[in-house]
PDB file of C-alpha atoms and ligand atoms in Angstrom:
ATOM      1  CA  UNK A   1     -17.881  16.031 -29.097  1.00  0.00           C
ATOM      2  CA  UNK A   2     -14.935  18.219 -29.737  1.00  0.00           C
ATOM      3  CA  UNK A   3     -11.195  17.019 -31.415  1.00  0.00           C
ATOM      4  CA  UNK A   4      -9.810  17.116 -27.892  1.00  0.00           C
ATOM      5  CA  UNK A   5     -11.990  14.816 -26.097  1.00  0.00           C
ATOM      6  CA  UNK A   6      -9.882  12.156 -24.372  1.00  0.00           C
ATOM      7  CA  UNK A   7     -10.631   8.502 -26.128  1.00  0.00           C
ATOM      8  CA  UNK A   8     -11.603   6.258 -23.750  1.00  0.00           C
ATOM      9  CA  UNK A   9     -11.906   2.620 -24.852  1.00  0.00           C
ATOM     10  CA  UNK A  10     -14.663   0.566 -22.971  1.00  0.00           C
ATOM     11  CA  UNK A  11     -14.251  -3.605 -23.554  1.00  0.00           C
ATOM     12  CA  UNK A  12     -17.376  -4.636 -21.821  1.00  0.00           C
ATOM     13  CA  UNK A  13     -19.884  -7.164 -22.846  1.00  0.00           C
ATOM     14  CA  UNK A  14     -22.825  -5.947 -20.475  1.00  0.00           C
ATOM     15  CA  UNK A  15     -25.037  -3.815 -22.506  1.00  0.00           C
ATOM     16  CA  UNK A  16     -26.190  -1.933 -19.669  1.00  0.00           C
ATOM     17  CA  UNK A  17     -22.663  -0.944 -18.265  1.00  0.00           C
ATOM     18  CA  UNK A  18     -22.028   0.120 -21.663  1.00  0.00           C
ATOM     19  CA  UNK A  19     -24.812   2.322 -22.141  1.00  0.00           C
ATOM     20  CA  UNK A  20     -24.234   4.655 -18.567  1.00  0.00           C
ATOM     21  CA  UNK A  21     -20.618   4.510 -19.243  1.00  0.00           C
ATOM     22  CA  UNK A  22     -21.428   6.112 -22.735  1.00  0.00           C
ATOM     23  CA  UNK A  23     -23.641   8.655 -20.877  1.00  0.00           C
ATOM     24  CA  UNK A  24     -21.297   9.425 -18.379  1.00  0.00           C
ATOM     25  CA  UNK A  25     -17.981   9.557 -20.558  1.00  0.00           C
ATOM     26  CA  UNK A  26     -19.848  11.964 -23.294  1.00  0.00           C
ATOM     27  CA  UNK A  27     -21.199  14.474 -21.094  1.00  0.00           C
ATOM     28  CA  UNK A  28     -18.226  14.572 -19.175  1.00  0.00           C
ATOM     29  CA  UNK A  29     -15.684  15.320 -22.716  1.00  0.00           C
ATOM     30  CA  UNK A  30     -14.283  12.474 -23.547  1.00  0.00           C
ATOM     31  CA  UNK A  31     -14.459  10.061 -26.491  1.00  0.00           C
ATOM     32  CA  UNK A  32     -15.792   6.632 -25.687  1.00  0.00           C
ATOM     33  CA  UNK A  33     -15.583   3.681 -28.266  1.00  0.00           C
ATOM     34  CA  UNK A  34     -16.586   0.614 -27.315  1.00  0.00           C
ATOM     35  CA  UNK A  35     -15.824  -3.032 -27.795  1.00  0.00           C
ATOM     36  CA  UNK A  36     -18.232  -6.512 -26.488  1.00  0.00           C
ATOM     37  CA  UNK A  37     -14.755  -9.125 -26.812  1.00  0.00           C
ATOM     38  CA  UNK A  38     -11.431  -9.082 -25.670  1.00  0.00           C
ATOM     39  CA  UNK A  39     -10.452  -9.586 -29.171  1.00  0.00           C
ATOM     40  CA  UNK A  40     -12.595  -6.749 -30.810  1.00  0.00           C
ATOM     41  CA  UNK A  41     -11.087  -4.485 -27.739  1.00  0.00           C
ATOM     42  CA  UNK A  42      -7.721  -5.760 -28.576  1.00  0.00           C
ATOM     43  CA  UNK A  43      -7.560  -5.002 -32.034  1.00  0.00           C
ATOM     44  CA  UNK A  44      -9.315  -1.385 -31.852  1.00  0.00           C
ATOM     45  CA  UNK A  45      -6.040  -0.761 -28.945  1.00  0.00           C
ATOM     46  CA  UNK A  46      -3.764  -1.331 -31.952  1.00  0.00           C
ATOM     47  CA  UNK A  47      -5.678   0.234 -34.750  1.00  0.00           C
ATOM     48  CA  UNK A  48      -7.201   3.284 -32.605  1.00  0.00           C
ATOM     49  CA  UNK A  49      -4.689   3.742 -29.699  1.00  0.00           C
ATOM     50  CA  UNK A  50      -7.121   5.116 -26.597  1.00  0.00           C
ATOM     51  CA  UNK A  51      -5.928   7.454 -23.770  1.00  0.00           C
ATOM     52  CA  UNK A  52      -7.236   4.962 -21.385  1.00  0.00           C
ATOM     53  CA  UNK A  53      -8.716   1.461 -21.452  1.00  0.00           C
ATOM     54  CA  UNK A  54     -11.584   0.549 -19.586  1.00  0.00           C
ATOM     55  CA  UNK A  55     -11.549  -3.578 -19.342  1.00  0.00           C
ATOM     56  CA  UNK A  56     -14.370  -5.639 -17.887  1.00  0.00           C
ATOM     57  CA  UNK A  57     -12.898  -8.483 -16.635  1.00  0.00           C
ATOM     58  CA  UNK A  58     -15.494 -10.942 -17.085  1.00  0.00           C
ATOM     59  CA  UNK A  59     -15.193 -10.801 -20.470  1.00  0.00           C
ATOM     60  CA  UNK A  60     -16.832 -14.071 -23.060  1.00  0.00           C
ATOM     61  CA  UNK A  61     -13.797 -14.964 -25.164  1.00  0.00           C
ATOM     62  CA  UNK A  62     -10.533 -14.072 -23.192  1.00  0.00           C
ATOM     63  CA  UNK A  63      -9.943 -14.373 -19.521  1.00  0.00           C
ATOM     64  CA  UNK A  64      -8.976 -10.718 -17.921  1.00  0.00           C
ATOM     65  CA  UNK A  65      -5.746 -11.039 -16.901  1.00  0.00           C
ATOM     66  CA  UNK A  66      -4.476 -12.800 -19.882  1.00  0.00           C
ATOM     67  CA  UNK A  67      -6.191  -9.654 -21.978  1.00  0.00           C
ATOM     68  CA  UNK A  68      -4.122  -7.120 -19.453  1.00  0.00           C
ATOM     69  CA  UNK A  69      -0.962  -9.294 -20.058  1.00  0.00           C
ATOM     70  CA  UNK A  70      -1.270  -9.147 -23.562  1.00  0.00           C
ATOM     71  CA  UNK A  71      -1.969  -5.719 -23.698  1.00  0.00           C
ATOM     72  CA  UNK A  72       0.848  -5.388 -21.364  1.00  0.00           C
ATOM     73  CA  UNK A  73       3.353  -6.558 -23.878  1.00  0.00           C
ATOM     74  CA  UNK A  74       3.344  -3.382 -26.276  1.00  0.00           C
ATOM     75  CA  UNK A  75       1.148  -0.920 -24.730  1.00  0.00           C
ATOM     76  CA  UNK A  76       1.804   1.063 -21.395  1.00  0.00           C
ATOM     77  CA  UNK A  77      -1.771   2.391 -21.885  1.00  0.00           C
ATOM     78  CA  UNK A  78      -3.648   3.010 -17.932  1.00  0.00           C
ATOM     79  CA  UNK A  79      -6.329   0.380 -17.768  1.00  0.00           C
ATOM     80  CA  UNK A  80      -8.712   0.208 -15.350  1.00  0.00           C
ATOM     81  CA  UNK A  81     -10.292  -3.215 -14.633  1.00  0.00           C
ATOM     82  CA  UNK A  82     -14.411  -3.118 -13.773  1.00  0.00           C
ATOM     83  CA  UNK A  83     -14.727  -6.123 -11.249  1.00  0.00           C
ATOM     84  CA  UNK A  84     -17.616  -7.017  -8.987  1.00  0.00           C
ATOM     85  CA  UNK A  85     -18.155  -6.510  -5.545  1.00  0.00           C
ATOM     86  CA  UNK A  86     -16.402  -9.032  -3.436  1.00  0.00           C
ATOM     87  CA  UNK A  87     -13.740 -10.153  -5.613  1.00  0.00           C
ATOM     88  CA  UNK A  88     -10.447  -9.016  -3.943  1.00  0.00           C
ATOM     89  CA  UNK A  89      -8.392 -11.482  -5.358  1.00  0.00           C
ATOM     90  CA  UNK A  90      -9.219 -10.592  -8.976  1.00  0.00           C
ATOM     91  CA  UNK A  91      -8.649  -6.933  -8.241  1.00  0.00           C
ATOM     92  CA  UNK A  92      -5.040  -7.603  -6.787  1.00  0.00           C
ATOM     93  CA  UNK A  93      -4.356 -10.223  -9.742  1.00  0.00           C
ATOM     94  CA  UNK A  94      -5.177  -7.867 -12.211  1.00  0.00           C
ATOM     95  CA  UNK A  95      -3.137  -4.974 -10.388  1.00  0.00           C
ATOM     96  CA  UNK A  96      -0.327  -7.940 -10.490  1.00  0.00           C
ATOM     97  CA  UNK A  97      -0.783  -8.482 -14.205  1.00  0.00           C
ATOM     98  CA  UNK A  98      -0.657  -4.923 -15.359  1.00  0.00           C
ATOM     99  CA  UNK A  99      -3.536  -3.002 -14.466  1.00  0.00           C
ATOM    100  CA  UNK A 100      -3.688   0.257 -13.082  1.00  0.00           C
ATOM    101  CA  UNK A 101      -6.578   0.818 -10.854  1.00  0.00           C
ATOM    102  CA  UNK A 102      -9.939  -0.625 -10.517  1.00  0.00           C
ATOM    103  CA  UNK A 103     -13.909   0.089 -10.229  1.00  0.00           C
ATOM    104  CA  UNK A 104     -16.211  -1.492  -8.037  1.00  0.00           C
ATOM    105  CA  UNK A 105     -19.457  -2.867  -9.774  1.00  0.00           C
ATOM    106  CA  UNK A 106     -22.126  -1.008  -9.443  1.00  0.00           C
ATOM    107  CA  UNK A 107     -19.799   2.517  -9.423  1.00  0.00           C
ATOM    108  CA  UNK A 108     -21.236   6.015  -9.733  1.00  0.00           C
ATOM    109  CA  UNK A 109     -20.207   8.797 -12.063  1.00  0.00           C
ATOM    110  CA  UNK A 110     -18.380  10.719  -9.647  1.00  0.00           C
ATOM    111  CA  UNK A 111     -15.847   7.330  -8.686  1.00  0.00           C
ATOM    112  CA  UNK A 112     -15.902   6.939 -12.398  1.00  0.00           C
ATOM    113  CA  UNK A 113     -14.279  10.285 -13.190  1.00  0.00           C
ATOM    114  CA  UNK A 114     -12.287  10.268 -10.218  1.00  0.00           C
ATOM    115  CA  UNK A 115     -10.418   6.956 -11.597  1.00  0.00           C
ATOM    116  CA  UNK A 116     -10.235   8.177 -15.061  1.00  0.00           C
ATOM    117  CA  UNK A 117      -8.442  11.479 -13.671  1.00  0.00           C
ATOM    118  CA  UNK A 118      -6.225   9.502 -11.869  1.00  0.00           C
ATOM    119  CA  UNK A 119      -4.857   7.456 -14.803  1.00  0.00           C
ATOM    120  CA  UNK A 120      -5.119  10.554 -17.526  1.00  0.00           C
ATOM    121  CA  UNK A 121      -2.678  12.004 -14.912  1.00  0.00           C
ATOM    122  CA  UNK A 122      -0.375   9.068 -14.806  1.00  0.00           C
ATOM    123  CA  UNK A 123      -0.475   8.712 -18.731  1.00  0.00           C
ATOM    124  CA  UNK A 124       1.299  12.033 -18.595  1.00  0.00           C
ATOM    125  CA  UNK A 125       3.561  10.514 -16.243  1.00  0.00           C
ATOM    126  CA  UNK A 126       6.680  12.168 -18.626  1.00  0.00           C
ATOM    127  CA  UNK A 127       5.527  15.570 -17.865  1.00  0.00           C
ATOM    128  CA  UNK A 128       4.538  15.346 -13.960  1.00  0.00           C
ATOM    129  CA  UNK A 129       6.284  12.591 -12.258  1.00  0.00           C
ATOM    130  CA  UNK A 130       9.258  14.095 -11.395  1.00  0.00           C
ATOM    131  CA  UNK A 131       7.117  16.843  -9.822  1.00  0.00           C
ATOM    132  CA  UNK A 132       8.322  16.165  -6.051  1.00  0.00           C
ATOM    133  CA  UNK A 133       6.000  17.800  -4.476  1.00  0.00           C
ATOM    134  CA  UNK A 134       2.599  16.815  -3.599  1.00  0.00           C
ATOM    135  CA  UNK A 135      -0.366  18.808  -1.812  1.00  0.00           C
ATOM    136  CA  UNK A 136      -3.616  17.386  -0.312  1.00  0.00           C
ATOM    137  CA  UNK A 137      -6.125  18.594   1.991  1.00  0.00           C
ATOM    138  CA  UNK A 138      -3.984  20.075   4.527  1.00  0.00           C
ATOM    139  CA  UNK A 139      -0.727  18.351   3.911  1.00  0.00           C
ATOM    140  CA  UNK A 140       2.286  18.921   1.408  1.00  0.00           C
ATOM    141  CA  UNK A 141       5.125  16.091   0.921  1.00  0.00           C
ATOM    142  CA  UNK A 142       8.414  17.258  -0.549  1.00  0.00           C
ATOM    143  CA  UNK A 143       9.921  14.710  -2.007  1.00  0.00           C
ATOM    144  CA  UNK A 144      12.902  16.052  -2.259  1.00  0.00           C
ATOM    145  CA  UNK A 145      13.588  17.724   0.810  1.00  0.00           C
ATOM    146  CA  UNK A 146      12.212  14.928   2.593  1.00  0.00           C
ATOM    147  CA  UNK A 147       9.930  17.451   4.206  1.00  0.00           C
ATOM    148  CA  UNK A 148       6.022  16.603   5.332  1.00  0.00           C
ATOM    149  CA  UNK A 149       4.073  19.738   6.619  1.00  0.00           C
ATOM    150  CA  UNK A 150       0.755  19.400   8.110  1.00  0.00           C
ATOM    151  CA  UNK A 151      -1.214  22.165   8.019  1.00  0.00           C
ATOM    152  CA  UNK A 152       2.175  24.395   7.567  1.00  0.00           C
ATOM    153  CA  UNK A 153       4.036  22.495  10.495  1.00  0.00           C
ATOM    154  CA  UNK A 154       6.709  19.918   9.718  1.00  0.00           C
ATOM    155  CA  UNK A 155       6.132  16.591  10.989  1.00  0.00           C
ATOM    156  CA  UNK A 156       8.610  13.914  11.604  1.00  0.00           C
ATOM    157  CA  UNK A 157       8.361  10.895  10.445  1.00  0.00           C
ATOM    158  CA  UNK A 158      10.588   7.457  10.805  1.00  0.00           C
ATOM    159  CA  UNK A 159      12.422   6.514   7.935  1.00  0.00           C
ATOM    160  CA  UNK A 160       9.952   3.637   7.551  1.00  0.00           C
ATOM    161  CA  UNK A 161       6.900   5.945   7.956  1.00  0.00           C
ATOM    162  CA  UNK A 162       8.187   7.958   5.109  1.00  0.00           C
ATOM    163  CA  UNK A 163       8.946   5.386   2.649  1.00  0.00           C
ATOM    164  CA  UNK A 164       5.829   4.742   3.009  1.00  0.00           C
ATOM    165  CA  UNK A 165       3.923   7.490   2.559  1.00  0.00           C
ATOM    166  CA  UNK A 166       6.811   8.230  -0.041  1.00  0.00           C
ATOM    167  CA  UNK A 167       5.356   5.476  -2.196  1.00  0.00           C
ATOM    168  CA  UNK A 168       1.843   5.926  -1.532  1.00  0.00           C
ATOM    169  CA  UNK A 169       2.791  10.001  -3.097  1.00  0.00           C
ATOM    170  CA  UNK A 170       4.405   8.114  -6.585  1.00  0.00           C
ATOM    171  CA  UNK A 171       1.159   6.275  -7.141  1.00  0.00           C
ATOM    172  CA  UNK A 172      -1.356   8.626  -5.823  1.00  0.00           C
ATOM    173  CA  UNK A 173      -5.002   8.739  -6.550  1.00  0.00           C
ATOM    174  CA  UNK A 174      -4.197   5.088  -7.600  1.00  0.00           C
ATOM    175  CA  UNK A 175      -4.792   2.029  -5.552  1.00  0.00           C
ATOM    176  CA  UNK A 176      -1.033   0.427  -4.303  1.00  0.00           C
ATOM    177  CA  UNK A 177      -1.419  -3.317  -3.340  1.00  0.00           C
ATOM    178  CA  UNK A 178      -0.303  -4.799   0.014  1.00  0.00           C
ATOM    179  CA  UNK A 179       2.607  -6.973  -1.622  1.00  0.00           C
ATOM    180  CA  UNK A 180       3.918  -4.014  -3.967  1.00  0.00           C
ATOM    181  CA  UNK A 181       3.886  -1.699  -0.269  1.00  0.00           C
ATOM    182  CA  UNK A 182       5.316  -4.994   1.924  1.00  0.00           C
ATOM    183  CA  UNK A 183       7.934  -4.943  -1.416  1.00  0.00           C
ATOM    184  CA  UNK A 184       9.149  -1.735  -1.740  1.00  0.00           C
ATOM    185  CA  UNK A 185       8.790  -0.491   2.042  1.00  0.00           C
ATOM    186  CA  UNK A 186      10.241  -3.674   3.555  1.00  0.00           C
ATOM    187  CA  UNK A 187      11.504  -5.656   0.961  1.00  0.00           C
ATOM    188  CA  UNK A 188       9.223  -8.364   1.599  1.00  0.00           C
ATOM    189  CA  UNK A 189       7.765 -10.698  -0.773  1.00  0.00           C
ATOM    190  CA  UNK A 190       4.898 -12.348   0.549  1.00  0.00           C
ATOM    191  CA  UNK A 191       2.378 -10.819   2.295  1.00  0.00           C
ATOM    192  CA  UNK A 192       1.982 -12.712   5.356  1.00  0.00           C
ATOM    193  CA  UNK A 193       3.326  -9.644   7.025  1.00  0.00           C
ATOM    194  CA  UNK A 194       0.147  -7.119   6.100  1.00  0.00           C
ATOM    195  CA  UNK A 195       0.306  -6.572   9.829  1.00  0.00           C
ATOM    196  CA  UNK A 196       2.806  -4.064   9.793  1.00  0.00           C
ATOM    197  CA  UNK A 197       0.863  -2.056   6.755  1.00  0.00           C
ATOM    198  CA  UNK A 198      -1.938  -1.960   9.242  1.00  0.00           C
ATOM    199  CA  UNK A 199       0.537  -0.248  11.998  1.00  0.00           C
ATOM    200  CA  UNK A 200       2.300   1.480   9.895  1.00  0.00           C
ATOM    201  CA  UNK A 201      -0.783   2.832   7.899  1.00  0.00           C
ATOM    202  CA  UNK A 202      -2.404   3.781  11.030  1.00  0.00           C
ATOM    203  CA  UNK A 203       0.922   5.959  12.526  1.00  0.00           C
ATOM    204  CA  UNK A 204       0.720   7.455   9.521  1.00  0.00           C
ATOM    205  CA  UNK A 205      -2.794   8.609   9.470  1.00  0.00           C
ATOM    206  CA  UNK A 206      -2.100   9.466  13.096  1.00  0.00           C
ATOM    207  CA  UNK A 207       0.692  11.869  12.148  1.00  0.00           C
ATOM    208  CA  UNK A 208      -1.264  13.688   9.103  1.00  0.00           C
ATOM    209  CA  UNK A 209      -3.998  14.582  11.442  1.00  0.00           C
ATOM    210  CA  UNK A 210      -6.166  11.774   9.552  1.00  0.00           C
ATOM    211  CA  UNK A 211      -9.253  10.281  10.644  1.00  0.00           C
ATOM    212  CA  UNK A 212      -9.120   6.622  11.339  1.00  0.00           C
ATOM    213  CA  UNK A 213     -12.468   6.249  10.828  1.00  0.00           C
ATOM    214  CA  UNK A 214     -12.992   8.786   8.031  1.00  0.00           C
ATOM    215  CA  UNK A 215      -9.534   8.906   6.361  1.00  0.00           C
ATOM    216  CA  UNK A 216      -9.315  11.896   4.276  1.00  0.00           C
ATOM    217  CA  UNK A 217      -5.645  11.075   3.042  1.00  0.00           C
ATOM    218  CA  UNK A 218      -5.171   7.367   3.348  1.00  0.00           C
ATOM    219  CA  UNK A 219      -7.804   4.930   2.060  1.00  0.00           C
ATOM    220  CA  UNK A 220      -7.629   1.335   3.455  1.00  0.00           C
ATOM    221  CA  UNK A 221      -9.266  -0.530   0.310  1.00  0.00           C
ATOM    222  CA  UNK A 222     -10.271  -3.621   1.970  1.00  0.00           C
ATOM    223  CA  UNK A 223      -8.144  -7.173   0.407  1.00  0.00           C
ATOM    224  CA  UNK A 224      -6.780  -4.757  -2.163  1.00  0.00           C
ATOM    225  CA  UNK A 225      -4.089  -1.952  -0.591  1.00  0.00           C
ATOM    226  CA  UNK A 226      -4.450   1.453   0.138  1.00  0.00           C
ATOM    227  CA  UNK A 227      -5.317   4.172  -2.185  1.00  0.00           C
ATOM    228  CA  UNK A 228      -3.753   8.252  -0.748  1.00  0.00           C
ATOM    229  CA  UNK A 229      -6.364  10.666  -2.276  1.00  0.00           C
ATOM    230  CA  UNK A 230      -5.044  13.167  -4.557  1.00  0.00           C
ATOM    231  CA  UNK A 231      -8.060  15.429  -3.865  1.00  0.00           C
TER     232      UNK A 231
HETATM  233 CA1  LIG B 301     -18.967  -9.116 -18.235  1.00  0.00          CA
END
């Protein structure tokens, strides 16, 4: 383990989570610690400020969300949430109360580094968010110029389209709920209206050249949002 591994806090209680994430963080360079309580986790984050949080939210002292909120209140540290399978709501709650992204349980290496990436990126946000333009697979969105080219070719998109796809490009690699898109593309506040994601989602795709079925670009994550891969 060299100086420059990232730290990586883990606040998980299951011993067996703990033990592949410690695998899987130290052979791939960065610094795990580890904590079993909310409260341990929450006073290592103070004493031993991590690059990234990892927070289980079943946790046996401290409900989740309240340890995100609190966490929340002096720390701007990316956390990622570990949730099981089937729990949508707890995924967008914690999204709601602060977190950044989420893992599936069970998750594999390769979505595990793919997350951690993702918020190591957006912990640097000083240095790269302003960067306006943003390249995929075959397409490149200049935020600036306003100017999507697929595969070289500039396509058009409504203004609606693009503030879409314009949000989607802040947060990418990251999950953005249906009520944060409904809010910022349409000024919406409930989100009785995730019809028009769906639509608008799917012109999208249409006009990248994505696959509906196989979306390269734009992830539908089911009861969550949508996710635009940054790889
Ligand atoms: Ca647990």
């Amino acid at each position: 383990m060299s100086k420059s591994d990232t730290p990586v806090l883990i606040i998980e209680d299951e011993p067996g989570i703990r033990k592949f994430l410690k695998a899987a963080l130290i052979s791939h360079d960065y610094n795990p610690s580890f904590a079993e309580t909310a409260k341990e986790g929450i006073k290592l984050i103070t004493a031993h400020p991590p690059e990234i949080v990892i927070l289980d939210l079943g946790l046996p002292d401290m409900d989740g969300l309240d340890v995100i909120r609190m966490i929340r209140e002096w720390s701007t540290v990316p956390i990622i949430v570990l949730s099981a399978r089937g729990q949508e709501k707890d995924k967008v709650a914690a999204l709601e109360a602060g977190a950044d992204d989420y893992l599936t349980k069970p998750f594999g290496v390769l979505e595990l580094l793919a997350r951690l990436k993702v918020a190591q990126r957006h912990s640097h946000k000083s240095a790269s968010a302003n960067a306006a333009l943003f390249e995929v697979g075959d397409i490149s969105v200049d935020l600036e110029k306003r100017l999507i080219l697929v595969k070289g070719q500039e396509v058009h998109l409504t203004p609606t389209e693009y503030k879409l796809l314009s949000v989607l490009v802040k947060h990418a690699g990251k999950v953005v709920t249906q009520q944060q898109l409904l809010k910022e593309v349409w000024g919406m506040h409930s989100t009785e209206n995730s019809h028009y994601l769906r639509v608008y989602a799917q012109h999208l795709r249409e006009k990248l050249g994505d696959d509906p079925m196989r979306p390269r670009y734009i992830v539908t994550e089911t009861g969550v949002g949508y996710r635009l891969k940054s790889e």
